[in-house]
Amino acid sequence: MHAYTAADTLRVAKRYQNPKRSYLLVNPLQAKHIPVSPAASLDMMAALGAQVAAAHPEARLVIGFAETATAIGAAVAAGLGPDCVYLHTTRELLAGDWILFQEEHSHAVEQRLCADQLAAWIEATPTVVFVDDELSTGRTLRNMVRQLRERFPLLAERQLVAASILSRVSPEDQARLAADGVACQCLVRLEDRDYDQLVAPLSVEEAPPPPPGPLPALNTLSVKAALPDPRRGAGIGAYLDGCRALAEELVPALRRELPAGGSLLVLGTEECMYPALAVGAAAEASGHWSAVRCHATTRSPIGICHEAGYPIQNGVLLPSFYGDGRRTYLYDLAAYDAAVVVTDAPEAAAAAAHPQLAAALGQRGCPRVYLCEI
């Protein structure tokens, strides 16, 4: 298995006008902000999953953090076996019983965790694994754990694990996590650096909306595959089966539509990342395209900068596929022969946002854009 390092997994960007934290740690293998081979992204996530499974094979509940760790959490749960329950937090306003907590440094601070079946899932597992892309101080997790213990006292009797791709938790913060009963697992431990100082000299701008212009060909691809919603929790085996069924429908349909040898972008939307990666990996494995890349729209306002070595060289401001008038972004767009958007957004909101995203892709030279609603 590949031994991942900071050189593989870390680039540093500057947030656009965020007074809480000036920098953002960007992982080029995460398939979020930077387009990447889906197989390479899933390999990295599976490496963390294998590490967690080796240390805590008994865990049967994994909780991922939205929006950037939704796919990582699914991969960690997959490493623990098909009967593991996967649940991720969300920023969407949905009906049901939800626990609210704050992610203080984020651009969108409110997170929600579905509590509809959480008591039963905690009772059924000796260990609960919390998954994020990056762990800095652990403050958000410690606050969340305290809230959960107030609601579910049985959690005090469970082993808790914080798993992340990157970690820069100081010895003092690690001791605080340990005092709250939380052990840590990470794929890459980062050295202590002043990232605020690193990005301070950079002059950045916000991603602009797409300019007006002719739209590429817009197409909708209908699929029968039904996926359980990890926002409400699902057995990871059933979720992976749904993602495989989605890929088995969608990739042959795309192969019938598109000539061999071109490049394909498979794009997720905000929290909906793992299904796009599953489709992208199947497309890549088919050998039909010369290159397949995945990434996703995001709510993170990252500064655009054209200096050499800066990870976010271009971007576009878009309406969210999930409605409510919020802003979303897509970064580091390249030219593709075709793009497919895989989304679990409501149909009306997706239909409204799709043309603007298509316009942005068309400006980069993409002649055909498909929408797949799951």
Short mmCIF file of N, CA and C in Angstrom, two decimals, residues 205-211 267 295-298 300-302 304 312-319 327-333 356-361 363-364:
data_model
loop_
_atom_site.label_atom_id
_atom_site.label_comp_id
_atom_site.label_asym_id
_atom_site.label_seq_id
_atom_site.Cartn_x
_atom_site.Cartn_y
_atom_site.Cartn_z
N GLU A 205 -8.60 36.70 -5.27
CA GLU A 205 -9.89 37.25 -5.66
C GLU A 205 -10.94 36.16 -5.58
N GLU A 206 -12.19 36.57 -5.53
CA GLU A 206 -13.28 35.60 -5.48
C GLU A 206 -13.55 35.05 -6.87
N ALA A 207 -13.97 33.80 -6.92
CA ALA A 207 -14.38 33.23 -8.21
C ALA A 207 -15.58 33.98 -8.75
N PRO A 208 -15.56 34.37 -10.04
CA PRO A 208 -16.67 35.13 -10.63
C PRO A 208 -17.77 34.19 -11.14
N PRO A 209 -18.97 34.70 -11.38
CA PRO A 209 -19.99 33.89 -12.05
C PRO A 209 -19.59 33.61 -13.50
N PRO A 210 -20.16 32.59 -14.11
CA PRO A 210 -19.79 32.31 -15.50
C PRO A 210 -20.26 33.43 -16.42
N PRO A 211 -19.45 33.81 -17.39
CA PRO A 211 -19.87 34.86 -18.32
C PRO A 211 -20.97 34.34 -19.24
N LEU A 267 -18.69 14.90 -11.91
CA LEU A 267 -18.74 15.96 -10.91
C LEU A 267 -19.81 15.67 -9.87
N HIS A 295 -14.19 15.75 -9.25
CA HIS A 295 -14.18 16.63 -8.09
C HIS A 295 -15.62 17.05 -7.84
N ALA A 296 -15.85 18.13 -7.08
CA ALA A 296 -17.21 18.45 -6.66
C ALA A 296 -17.38 19.95 -6.46
N THR A 297 -18.62 20.39 -6.57
CA THR A 297 -18.93 21.76 -6.17
C THR A 297 -18.78 21.86 -4.65
N THR A 298 -18.58 23.07 -4.17
CA THR A 298 -18.32 23.26 -2.74
C THR A 298 -18.85 24.60 -2.28
N SER A 300 -17.19 26.27 -0.05
CA SER A 300 -16.01 26.96 0.46
C SER A 300 -15.59 28.11 -0.45
N PRO A 301 -15.57 29.35 0.05
CA PRO A 301 -15.05 30.47 -0.75
C PRO A 301 -13.52 30.51 -0.68
N ILE A 302 -12.87 30.00 -1.69
CA ILE A 302 -11.40 29.96 -1.73
C ILE A 302 -10.91 31.04 -2.67
N ILE A 304 -8.86 32.89 -5.48
CA ILE A 304 -8.21 32.54 -6.74
C ILE A 304 -6.90 33.32 -6.84
N ILE A 312 -5.28 26.73 -6.38
CA ILE A 312 -6.57 27.09 -6.97
C ILE A 312 -6.35 28.21 -7.98
N GLN A 313 -6.22 27.84 -9.24
CA GLN A 313 -5.86 28.79 -10.28
C GLN A 313 -7.07 29.44 -10.96
N ASN A 314 -8.22 28.80 -10.91
CA ASN A 314 -9.43 29.39 -11.47
C ASN A 314 -10.64 28.85 -10.73
N GLY A 315 -11.76 29.49 -10.93
CA GLY A 315 -12.98 29.05 -10.26
C GLY A 315 -14.18 29.80 -10.81
N VAL A 316 -15.36 29.31 -10.44
CA VAL A 316 -16.60 29.93 -10.89
C VAL A 316 -17.60 29.91 -9.75
N LEU A 317 -18.34 31.00 -9.61
CA LEU A 317 -19.39 31.15 -8.61
C LEU A 317 -20.71 30.69 -9.22
N LEU A 318 -21.42 29.81 -8.51
CA LEU A 318 -22.63 29.20 -9.06
C LEU A 318 -23.76 29.19 -8.03
N PRO A 319 -25.00 29.11 -8.49
CA PRO A 319 -26.09 28.83 -7.55
C PRO A 319 -25.98 27.38 -7.08
N ARG A 327 -24.61 30.44 -2.22
CA ARG A 327 -23.54 30.47 -3.20
C ARG A 327 -22.73 29.18 -3.11
N THR A 328 -22.31 28.71 -4.25
CA THR A 328 -21.43 27.54 -4.29
C THR A 328 -20.37 27.78 -5.36
N TYR A 329 -19.33 26.97 -5.36
CA TYR A 329 -18.17 27.22 -6.20
C TYR A 329 -17.69 25.92 -6.84
N LEU A 330 -17.02 26.10 -7.97
CA LEU A 330 -16.30 24.99 -8.62
C LEU A 330 -14.94 25.52 -9.03
N TYR A 331 -13.88 24.79 -8.64
CA TYR A 331 -12.52 25.29 -8.82
C TYR A 331 -11.72 24.43 -9.80
N ASP A 332 -10.67 25.06 -10.31
CA ASP A 332 -9.69 24.41 -11.18
C ASP A 332 -10.33 23.65 -12.34
N LEU A 333 -11.22 24.35 -13.03
CA LEU A 333 -11.86 23.77 -14.20
C LEU A 333 -10.85 23.61 -15.34
N GLN A 356 -26.23 27.03 -15.44
CA GLN A 356 -25.09 27.89 -15.11
C GLN A 356 -23.80 27.09 -14.97
N LEU A 357 -23.92 25.91 -14.38
CA LEU A 357 -22.75 25.03 -14.32
C LEU A 357 -22.34 24.63 -15.73
N ALA A 358 -23.31 24.30 -16.57
CA ALA A 358 -22.99 23.93 -17.96
C ALA A 358 -22.31 25.08 -18.68
N ALA A 359 -22.77 26.30 -18.42
CA ALA A 359 -22.14 27.47 -19.06
C ALA A 359 -20.68 27.58 -18.65
N ALA A 360 -20.40 27.34 -17.36
CA ALA A 360 -19.02 27.41 -16.89
C ALA A 360 -18.16 26.35 -17.56
N LEU A 361 -18.70 25.14 -17.70
CA LEU A 361 -17.95 24.07 -18.37
C LEU A 361 -17.78 24.38 -19.85
N GLN A 363 -17.52 27.30 -21.22
CA GLN A 363 -16.49 28.33 -21.38
C GLN A 363 -15.09 27.72 -21.39
N ARG A 364 -14.96 26.56 -20.76
CA ARG A 364 -13.67 25.86 -20.74
C ARG A 364 -13.53 24.88 -21.89
#
